[in-house]
Amino acid sequence: MSDAAVTLKKGEGRTLKAGGMWVYDNEIASVSGCFENGDIVVVHDFDGYFMGYGFINTNSKITVRILSRKKENRITEEFLEQRVRDAWEYRKRTIDTSSCRIIFGEADFLPGIVIDKFSDVLVVESLALGIDRLKLLIVDKVKKVLAQDGIQIRGVYERSDAKVRQNEGMERFKGFIGEPFDTKVQILENGVKYTVDVEDGQKTGFFLDQKNNRASIHKICRGKKVLDCFTHTGSFALNAGIAGAASVLGVDASLTGIRQAEENAKLNQLEDRVKFICADVFDLLPELEKKGEKFDVVILDPPAFTKSRNSIKNAVKGYREINLRGLKLIEDGGFLVTCSCSHFMEPGLFAKTIREAAKSARKRLRQVEFHTQAPDHPILWAAEESYYLKFYIFQVREER
């Protein structure tokens, strides 16, 4: 830990004082003492009041990320091990841990790092310079804590290849931490088998945050005709198939994703009822409407249409369009499953967008369920960035 101290401007640090974990560059009055970017520093309010310990990076607008808010809790190996242990104990109480997110950055009070467990493999994503320095130590602590529960990890892969690393002055990187291993990992979730490609799949290889939401569609898909849009590697489509859907069509613009989805269908012996096509959803839905196609269940799980506040207007148009088109394909009394995984698409705005789409489609919506991300992606109320996933199930009725 360096001897440097960050002092906030008078009246600044409102987010930090409300329980958040970030200090922005424009909130800082001065930095005293010697430090290198990535070092742990102490943060004081304008009057010298202790605010916490965090790591500093002057290359980033988020200049300090807080690790500890108590003066006696200095950043040691024991401190980090306790953070990891707390995160694991929380998962054991709240979710199936065969495959789950073990560390979720700020929401687990370890800002800037994500660690996912896929069966006996860990995937690490490091997004901040300070936590990058602690990464190997944290991974060792995760392996130690899991081993104490009889779980042996056979390999660790790093997927620190997100563009956001460049905001920290860091290069994008992916590769093995330790000995190489087969990066195609088979997992079981909600009774569905998947092959997860931790090396070349999206993000860390698989979207664990929809685990409970995927299970929630089972009861509405049994015996039904289902359309799954933006299927990626087939997760919602396969859950519909396992639940006993009469037929499922999964659609995605990625040929790589579709091929993996087809492999997953074979893995579950569902290839006779669950089919996939490579197509642009925005083009396909109007075509299906023109052909008079109807479905009992339409699932819309698109990628984030916006990753900043600057592009929200375009994102709203995209969400409105796909929900409008999806609604027109649903049989009277059928169901719409619709999601947004963008933090910047706030819950109220997303609900308003769906309401507008339903009005344009002349459909009435009855809300069946609303969920957020699975509990292994906890929402820390003081850290708004940890809340991003909105998931609805609606029954769709004709106006009458």
PDB file of C-alpha atoms in Angstrom, residues 11 155 164 183 190 193 196 223 235 266 381 388:
ATOM      1  CA  GLY A  11     -19.363  18.884  -1.389  1.00  0.00           C
ATOM      2  CA  GLY A 155      -8.077 -24.956 -14.875  1.00  0.00           C
ATOM      3  CA  VAL A 164     -13.376  -1.120 -21.284  1.00  0.00           C
ATOM      4  CA  THR A 183     -11.569 -24.964 -22.968  1.00  0.00           C
ATOM      5  CA  ASN A 190     -32.042 -26.471 -15.163  1.00  0.00           C
ATOM      6  CA  LYS A 193     -26.640 -29.711 -20.874  1.00  0.00           C
ATOM      7  CA  VAL A 196     -19.441 -23.761 -22.869  1.00  0.00           C
ATOM      8  CA  GLY A 223     -46.751 -28.461 -25.723  1.00  0.00           C
ATOM      9  CA  SER A 235     -30.185 -21.410 -23.913  1.00  0.00           C
ATOM     10  CA  LYS A 266     -27.920 -32.798 -30.023  1.00  0.00           C
ATOM     11  CA  TRP A 381     -28.216  -0.879  -4.005  1.00  0.00           C
ATOM     12  CA  TYR A 388     -28.816  -4.189 -15.371  1.00  0.00           C
TER      13      TYR A 388
END
